[in-house]
């Protein structure tokens, strides 16, 4: 949430970001700014009585935009499905699997991007990763160069697809 991250700093840095070698925080700020996202817009967790499980699910939701930043996947339908597949491989959460049902409701050209580009990429990345993306303490990585964080996590950026 805005109260737990240096949100204003990110917004300022995003406008002056080093596009060649941004830090993770600059890249996250740029992602939020470019897409008009607000970290306070996440819905609260419902239907989980256990506070520990509720925390894990909230953290999962909070990490989602960090993962967009880390992977370079756009917040398009195809990009979201590629990220959900990576999340499924990484966490095994049924929620991620259910989201993939949307694949059959999108135009064929978007299905082709997901099936032929993003799913093979996600599978390749998952095989290289040696830690779960849920285990990364992203708040300690704000000043880490994005390329360095990706290297450490064995995260190959997603292929750039035009008009997805």
mmCIF file of N, CA, C and O in Angstrom, residues 21-93:
data_model
loop_
_atom_site.group_PDB
_atom_site.id
_atom_site.type_symbol
_atom_site.label_atom_id
_atom_site.label_comp_id
_atom_site.label_asym_id
_atom_site.label_seq_id
_atom_site.Cartn_x
_atom_site.Cartn_y
_atom_site.Cartn_z
ATOM 1 N N UNK A 21 18.850 1.551 -17.375
ATOM 2 C CA UNK A 21 19.173 0.719 -16.216
ATOM 3 C C UNK A 21 18.432 1.201 -14.969
ATOM 4 O O UNK A 21 19.038 1.673 -14.018
ATOM 5 N N UNK A 22 17.096 1.052 -14.967
ATOM 6 C CA UNK A 22 16.348 1.523 -13.804
ATOM 7 C C UNK A 22 16.531 0.608 -12.601
ATOM 8 O O UNK A 22 16.866 -0.570 -12.750
ATOM 9 N N UNK A 23 16.293 1.160 -11.435
ATOM 10 C CA UNK A 23 16.227 0.311 -10.251
ATOM 11 C C UNK A 23 14.869 -0.382 -10.261
ATOM 12 O O UNK A 23 13.954 0.018 -11.005
ATOM 13 N N UNK A 24 14.721 -1.377 -9.419
ATOM 14 C CA UNK A 24 13.432 -2.060 -9.315
ATOM 15 C C UNK A 24 12.353 -1.064 -8.901
ATOM 16 O O UNK A 24 11.257 -1.057 -9.463
ATOM 17 N N UNK A 25 12.661 -0.180 -7.945
ATOM 18 C CA UNK A 25 11.692 0.816 -7.494
ATOM 19 C C UNK A 25 11.293 1.776 -8.599
ATOM 20 O O UNK A 25 10.109 2.111 -8.750
ATOM 21 N N UNK A 26 12.271 2.233 -9.392
ATOM 22 C CA UNK A 26 11.961 3.124 -10.517
ATOM 23 C C UNK A 26 11.080 2.405 -11.539
ATOM 24 O O UNK A 26 10.120 2.984 -12.056
ATOM 25 N N UNK A 27 11.408 1.172 -11.833
ATOM 26 C CA UNK A 27 10.632 0.406 -12.811
ATOM 27 C C UNK A 27 9.209 0.162 -12.301
ATOM 28 O O UNK A 27 8.243 0.258 -13.068
ATOM 29 N N UNK A 28 9.080 -0.118 -11.009
ATOM 30 C CA UNK A 28 7.747 -0.312 -10.410
ATOM 31 C C UNK A 28 6.955 0.993 -10.489
ATOM 32 O O UNK A 28 5.785 0.991 -10.886
ATOM 33 N N UNK A 29 7.580 2.109 -10.133
ATOM 34 C CA UNK A 29 6.913 3.402 -10.225
ATOM 35 C C UNK A 29 6.495 3.708 -11.645
ATOM 36 O O UNK A 29 5.387 4.206 -11.893
ATOM 37 N N UNK A 30 7.359 3.410 -12.609
ATOM 38 C CA UNK A 30 7.028 3.634 -14.024
ATOM 39 C C UNK A 30 5.839 2.779 -14.443
ATOM 40 O O UNK A 30 4.960 3.240 -15.177
ATOM 41 N N UNK A 31 5.814 1.526 -13.973
ATOM 42 C CA UNK A 31 4.699 0.634 -14.292
ATOM 43 C C UNK A 31 3.389 1.218 -13.753
ATOM 44 O O UNK A 31 2.387 1.286 -14.474
ATOM 45 N N UNK A 32 3.400 1.645 -12.492
ATOM 46 C CA UNK A 32 2.189 2.216 -11.894
ATOM 47 C C UNK A 32 1.751 3.468 -12.650
ATOM 48 O O UNK A 32 0.567 3.634 -12.972
ATOM 49 N N UNK A 33 2.701 4.343 -12.931
ATOM 50 C CA UNK A 33 2.400 5.604 -13.594
ATOM 51 C C UNK A 33 1.893 5.379 -15.018
ATOM 52 O O UNK A 33 0.873 5.948 -15.428
ATOM 53 N N UNK A 34 2.575 4.532 -15.755
ATOM 54 C CA UNK A 34 2.210 4.275 -17.150
ATOM 55 C C UNK A 34 0.802 3.719 -17.286
ATOM 56 O O UNK A 34 0.086 4.035 -18.228
ATOM 57 N N UNK A 35 0.404 2.882 -16.328
ATOM 58 C CA UNK A 35 -0.889 2.211 -16.445
ATOM 59 C C UNK A 35 -1.961 2.795 -15.528
ATOM 60 O O UNK A 35 -3.089 2.286 -15.501
ATOM 61 N N UNK A 36 -1.610 3.840 -14.781
ATOM 62 C CA UNK A 36 -2.588 4.482 -13.907
ATOM 63 C C UNK A 36 -3.032 3.604 -12.751
ATOM 64 O O UNK A 36 -4.173 3.692 -12.307
ATOM 65 N N UNK A 37 -2.121 2.763 -12.263
ATOM 66 C CA UNK A 37 -2.461 1.859 -11.166
ATOM 67 C C UNK A 37 -2.129 2.494 -9.821
ATOM 68 O O UNK A 37 -1.227 3.312 -9.717
ATOM 69 N N UNK A 38 -2.849 2.061 -8.815
ATOM 70 C CA UNK A 38 -2.678 2.568 -7.455
ATOM 71 C C UNK A 38 -2.544 1.361 -6.528
ATOM 72 O O UNK A 38 -3.434 0.507 -6.505
ATOM 73 N N UNK A 39 -1.457 1.272 -5.768
ATOM 74 C CA UNK A 39 -1.292 0.100 -4.896
ATOM 75 C C UNK A 39 -2.369 -0.023 -3.815
ATOM 76 O O UNK A 39 -2.541 -1.090 -3.233
ATOM 77 N N UNK A 40 -3.121 1.037 -3.560
ATOM 78 C CA UNK A 40 -4.194 0.969 -2.559
ATOM 79 C C UNK A 40 -5.499 0.427 -3.133
ATOM 80 O O UNK A 40 -6.488 0.304 -2.404
ATOM 81 N N UNK A 41 -5.526 0.109 -4.404
ATOM 82 C CA UNK A 41 -6.767 -0.348 -5.040
ATOM 83 C C UNK A 41 -7.030 -1.845 -4.895
ATOM 84 O O UNK A 41 -8.034 -2.337 -5.389
ATOM 85 N N UNK A 42 -6.165 -2.563 -4.243
ATOM 86 C CA UNK A 42 -6.384 -4.005 -4.068
ATOM 87 C C UNK A 42 -7.553 -4.235 -3.112
ATOM 88 O O UNK A 42 -7.634 -3.622 -2.055
ATOM 89 N N UNK A 43 -8.457 -5.117 -3.509
ATOM 90 C CA UNK A 43 -9.590 -5.447 -2.648
ATOM 91 C C UNK A 43 -9.111 -6.186 -1.412
ATOM 92 O O UNK A 43 -8.135 -6.944 -1.473
ATOM 93 N N UNK A 44 -9.817 -6.012 -0.303
ATOM 94 C CA UNK A 44 -9.453 -6.779 0.892
ATOM 95 C C UNK A 44 -9.750 -8.262 0.671
ATOM 96 O O UNK A 44 -10.564 -8.627 -0.186
ATOM 97 N N UNK A 45 -9.091 -9.089 1.428
ATOM 98 C CA UNK A 45 -9.306 -10.538 1.337
ATOM 99 C C UNK A 45 -10.603 -10.887 2.060
ATOM 100 O O UNK A 45 -10.826 -10.464 3.190
ATOM 101 N N UNK A 46 -11.429 -11.644 1.373
ATOM 102 C CA UNK A 46 -12.682 -12.106 1.975
ATOM 103 C C UNK A 46 -12.679 -13.632 1.982
ATOM 104 O O UNK A 46 -11.938 -14.255 1.246
ATOM 105 N N UNK A 47 -13.507 -14.185 2.796
ATOM 106 C CA UNK A 47 -13.764 -15.625 2.844
ATOM 107 C C UNK A 47 -12.644 -16.438 3.474
ATOM 108 O O UNK A 47 -12.691 -17.657 3.446
ATOM 109 N N UNK A 48 -11.625 -15.809 4.006
ATOM 110 C CA UNK A 48 -10.583 -16.537 4.724
ATOM 111 C C UNK A 48 -10.580 -16.053 6.168
ATOM 112 O O UNK A 48 -10.247 -14.902 6.435
ATOM 113 N N UNK A 49 -10.958 -16.923 7.058
ATOM 114 C CA UNK A 49 -11.027 -16.561 8.474
ATOM 115 C C UNK A 49 -9.648 -16.531 9.125
ATOM 116 O O UNK A 49 -9.383 -15.730 10.007
ATOM 117 N N UNK A 50 -8.777 -17.426 8.687
ATOM 118 C CA UNK A 50 -7.452 -17.540 9.289
ATOM 119 C C UNK A 50 -6.611 -16.308 8.926
ATOM 120 O O UNK A 50 -6.387 -16.032 7.751
ATOM 121 N N UNK A 51 -6.121 -15.559 9.929
ATOM 122 C CA UNK A 51 -5.354 -14.342 9.634
ATOM 123 C C UNK A 51 -4.050 -14.615 8.876
ATOM 124 O O UNK A 51 -3.627 -13.797 8.064
ATOM 125 N N UNK A 52 -3.427 -15.763 9.113
ATOM 126 C CA UNK A 52 -2.192 -16.091 8.395
ATOM 127 C C UNK A 52 -2.471 -16.345 6.913
ATOM 128 O O UNK A 52 -1.746 -15.853 6.044
ATOM 129 N N UNK A 53 -3.516 -17.111 6.630
ATOM 130 C CA UNK A 53 -3.874 -17.377 5.233
ATOM 131 C C UNK A 53 -4.326 -16.093 4.541
ATOM 132 O O UNK A 53 -4.004 -15.862 3.382
ATOM 133 N N UNK A 54 -5.045 -15.275 5.274
ATOM 134 C CA UNK A 54 -5.490 -13.999 4.727
ATOM 135 C C UNK A 54 -4.294 -13.123 4.366
ATOM 136 O O UNK A 54 -4.272 -12.490 3.308
ATOM 137 N N UNK A 55 -3.284 -13.100 5.232
ATOM 138 C CA UNK A 55 -2.067 -12.328 4.950
ATOM 139 C C UNK A 55 -1.359 -12.858 3.696
ATOM 140 O O UNK A 55 -0.945 -12.075 2.842
ATOM 141 N N UNK A 56 -1.236 -14.166 3.584
ATOM 142 C CA UNK A 56 -0.550 -14.751 2.423
ATOM 143 C C UNK A 56 -1.291 -14.393 1.132
ATOM 144 O O UNK A 56 -0.664 -14.019 0.133
ATOM 145 N N UNK A 57 -2.608 -14.447 1.153
ATOM 146 C CA UNK A 57 -3.366 -14.111 -0.052
ATOM 147 C C UNK A 57 -3.259 -12.621 -0.373
ATOM 148 O O UNK A 57 -3.186 -12.249 -1.546
ATOM 149 N N UNK A 58 -3.247 -11.769 0.645
ATOM 150 C CA UNK A 58 -3.079 -10.338 0.384
ATOM 151 C C UNK A 58 -1.690 -10.078 -0.197
ATOM 152 O O UNK A 58 -1.536 -9.304 -1.131
ATOM 153 N N UNK A 59 -0.695 -10.751 0.358
ATOM 154 C CA UNK A 59 0.662 -10.580 -0.161
ATOM 155 C C UNK A 59 0.752 -11.053 -1.614
ATOM 156 O O UNK A 59 1.411 -10.441 -2.445
ATOM 157 N N UNK A 60 0.072 -12.139 -1.913
ATOM 158 C CA UNK A 60 0.012 -12.646 -3.289
ATOM 159 C C UNK A 60 -0.548 -11.563 -4.212
ATOM 160 O O UNK A 60 0.001 -11.283 -5.270
ATOM 161 N N UNK A 61 -1.622 -10.918 -3.799
ATOM 162 C CA UNK A 61 -2.217 -9.846 -4.600
ATOM 163 C C UNK A 61 -1.265 -8.662 -4.727
ATOM 164 O O UNK A 61 -1.154 -8.054 -5.782
ATOM 165 N N UNK A 62 -0.624 -8.300 -3.632
ATOM 166 C CA UNK A 62 0.293 -7.157 -3.652
ATOM 167 C C UNK A 62 1.483 -7.431 -4.569
ATOM 168 O O UNK A 62 1.973 -6.526 -5.240
ATOM 169 N N UNK A 63 1.961 -8.638 -4.576
ATOM 170 C CA UNK A 63 3.114 -9.003 -5.396
ATOM 171 C C UNK A 63 2.817 -8.971 -6.886
ATOM 172 O O UNK A 63 3.737 -8.861 -7.696
ATOM 173 N N UNK A 64 1.572 -9.049 -7.254
ATOM 174 C CA UNK A 64 1.198 -9.152 -8.661
ATOM 175 C C UNK A 64 1.828 -8.039 -9.508
ATOM 176 O O UNK A 64 2.413 -8.308 -10.565
ATOM 177 N N UNK A 65 1.722 -6.800 -9.064
ATOM 178 C CA UNK A 65 2.301 -5.701 -9.844
ATOM 179 C C UNK A 65 3.824 -5.704 -9.776
ATOM 180 O O UNK A 65 4.489 -5.268 -10.710
ATOM 181 N N UNK A 66 4.381 -6.215 -8.679
ATOM 182 C CA UNK A 66 5.838 -6.389 -8.625
ATOM 183 C C UNK A 66 6.250 -7.374 -9.715
ATOM 184 O O UNK A 66 7.280 -7.209 -10.371
ATOM 185 N N UNK A 67 5.456 -8.419 -9.898
ATOM 186 C CA UNK A 67 5.778 -9.437 -10.896
ATOM 187 C C UNK A 67 5.643 -8.903 -12.316
ATOM 188 O O UNK A 67 6.404 -9.281 -13.200
ATOM 189 N N UNK A 68 4.661 -8.025 -12.529
ATOM 190 C CA UNK A 68 4.577 -7.373 -13.842
ATOM 191 C C UNK A 68 5.870 -6.606 -14.101
ATOM 192 O O UNK A 68 6.427 -6.655 -15.200
ATOM 193 N N UNK A 69 6.340 -5.893 -13.089
ATOM 194 C CA UNK A 69 7.566 -5.103 -13.215
ATOM 195 C C UNK A 69 8.760 -6.006 -13.467
ATOM 196 O O UNK A 69 9.576 -5.748 -14.353
ATOM 197 N N UNK A 70 8.857 -7.058 -12.720
ATOM 198 C CA UNK A 70 9.983 -7.976 -12.821
ATOM 199 C C UNK A 70 10.012 -8.701 -14.164
ATOM 200 O O UNK A 70 11.063 -8.848 -14.779
ATOM 201 N N UNK A 71 8.851 -9.123 -14.637
ATOM 202 C CA UNK A 71 8.785 -9.900 -15.877
ATOM 203 C C UNK A 71 8.714 -9.039 -17.123
ATOM 204 O O UNK A 71 9.057 -9.499 -18.213
ATOM 205 N N UNK A 72 8.222 -7.812 -16.959
ATOM 206 C CA UNK A 72 8.014 -6.963 -18.122
ATOM 207 C C UNK A 72 6.723 -7.274 -18.859
ATOM 208 O O UNK A 72 6.474 -6.720 -19.938
ATOM 209 N N UNK A 73 5.891 -8.144 -18.300
ATOM 210 C CA UNK A 73 4.620 -8.471 -18.954
ATOM 211 C C UNK A 73 3.661 -7.295 -18.848
ATOM 212 O O UNK A 73 3.498 -6.718 -17.773
ATOM 213 N N UNK A 74 2.997 -6.955 -19.942
ATOM 214 C CA UNK A 74 2.044 -5.842 -19.905
ATOM 215 C C UNK A 74 0.741 -6.265 -19.224
ATOM 216 O O UNK A 74 0.406 -7.456 -19.206
ATOM 217 N N UNK A 75 -0.012 -5.296 -18.700
ATOM 218 C CA UNK A 75 -1.296 -5.635 -18.080
ATOM 219 C C UNK A 75 -2.415 -5.720 -19.117
ATOM 220 O O UNK A 75 -3.461 -5.102 -18.984
ATOM 221 N N UNK A 76 -2.161 -6.475 -20.169
ATOM 222 C CA UNK A 76 -3.166 -6.760 -21.193
ATOM 223 C C UNK A 76 -3.744 -8.133 -20.874
ATOM 224 O O UNK A 76 -3.217 -8.855 -20.017
ATOM 225 N N UNK A 77 -4.788 -8.515 -21.567
ATOM 226 C CA UNK A 77 -5.364 -9.842 -21.314
ATOM 227 C C UNK A 77 -4.314 -10.926 -21.548
ATOM 228 O O UNK A 77 -4.120 -11.812 -20.719
ATOM 229 N N UNK A 78 -3.597 -10.847 -22.658
ATOM 230 C CA UNK A 78 -2.567 -11.852 -22.951
ATOM 231 C C UNK A 78 -1.453 -11.806 -21.911
ATOM 232 O O UNK A 78 -0.993 -12.848 -21.437
ATOM 233 N N UNK A 79 -1.008 -10.611 -21.538
ATOM 234 C CA UNK A 79 0.040 -10.473 -20.526
ATOM 235 C C UNK A 79 -0.396 -11.009 -19.172
ATOM 236 O O UNK A 79 0.378 -11.654 -18.469
ATOM 237 N N UNK A 80 -1.635 -10.733 -18.809
ATOM 238 C CA UNK A 80 -2.160 -11.240 -17.528
ATOM 239 C C UNK A 80 -2.210 -12.767 -17.532
ATOM 240 O O UNK A 80 -1.882 -13.407 -16.537
ATOM 241 N N UNK A 81 -2.614 -13.344 -18.647
ATOM 242 C CA UNK A 81 -2.678 -14.808 -18.721
ATOM 243 C C UNK A 81 -1.286 -15.428 -18.665
ATOM 244 O O UNK A 81 -1.088 -16.467 -18.038
ATOM 245 N N UNK A 82 -0.311 -14.778 -19.301
ATOM 246 C CA UNK A 82 1.068 -15.258 -19.200
ATOM 247 C C UNK A 82 1.558 -15.204 -17.765
ATOM 248 O O UNK A 82 2.199 -16.141 -17.275
ATOM 249 N N UNK A 83 1.234 -14.115 -17.068
ATOM 250 C CA UNK A 83 1.654 -13.985 -15.672
ATOM 251 C C UNK A 83 0.912 -14.982 -14.789
ATOM 252 O O UNK A 83 1.500 -15.580 -13.885
ATOM 253 N N UNK A 84 -0.363 -15.198 -15.054
ATOM 254 C CA UNK A 84 -1.127 -16.178 -14.258
ATOM 255 C C UNK A 84 -0.546 -17.583 -14.429
ATOM 256 O O UNK A 84 -0.511 -18.370 -13.482
ATOM 257 N N UNK A 85 -0.074 -17.894 -15.629
ATOM 258 C CA UNK A 85 0.539 -19.205 -15.835
ATOM 259 C C UNK A 85 1.829 -19.321 -15.024
ATOM 260 O O UNK A 85 2.074 -20.334 -14.380
ATOM 261 N N UNK A 86 2.641 -18.272 -15.034
ATOM 262 C CA UNK A 86 3.854 -18.281 -14.213
ATOM 263 C C UNK A 86 3.495 -18.400 -12.734
ATOM 264 O O UNK A 86 4.131 -19.149 -11.992
ATOM 265 N N UNK A 87 2.463 -17.682 -12.305
ATOM 266 C CA UNK A 87 2.004 -17.777 -10.913
ATOM 267 C C UNK A 87 1.548 -19.194 -10.587
ATOM 268 O O UNK A 87 1.828 -19.704 -9.492
ATOM 269 N N UNK A 88 0.840 -19.823 -11.510
ATOM 270 C CA UNK A 88 0.386 -21.197 -11.292
ATOM 271 C C UNK A 88 1.579 -22.134 -11.118
ATOM 272 O O UNK A 88 1.619 -22.933 -10.181
ATOM 273 N N UNK A 89 2.559 -22.019 -12.001
ATOM 274 C CA UNK A 89 3.741 -22.873 -11.900
ATOM 275 C C UNK A 89 4.497 -22.599 -10.598
ATOM 276 O O UNK A 89 5.018 -23.521 -9.975
ATOM 277 N N UNK A 90 4.552 -21.338 -10.197
ATOM 278 C CA UNK A 90 5.316 -20.934 -9.015
ATOM 279 C C UNK A 90 4.608 -21.281 -7.707
ATOM 280 O O UNK A 90 5.243 -21.729 -6.766
ATOM 281 N N UNK A 91 3.301 -21.053 -7.645
ATOM 282 C CA UNK A 91 2.582 -21.207 -6.374
ATOM 283 C C UNK A 91 1.687 -22.432 -6.305
ATOM 284 O O UNK A 91 1.378 -22.900 -5.219
ATOM 285 N N UNK A 92 1.224 -22.904 -7.453
ATOM 286 C CA UNK A 92 0.276 -24.016 -7.457
ATOM 287 C C UNK A 92 -1.120 -23.608 -6.996
ATOM 288 O O UNK A 92 -1.976 -24.464 -6.789
ATOM 289 N N UNK A 93 -1.372 -22.310 -6.860
ATOM 290 C CA UNK A 93 -2.678 -21.848 -6.380
ATOM 291 C C UNK A 93 -3.773 -22.090 -7.421
ATOM 292 O O UNK A 93 -3.615 -21.721 -8.589
#
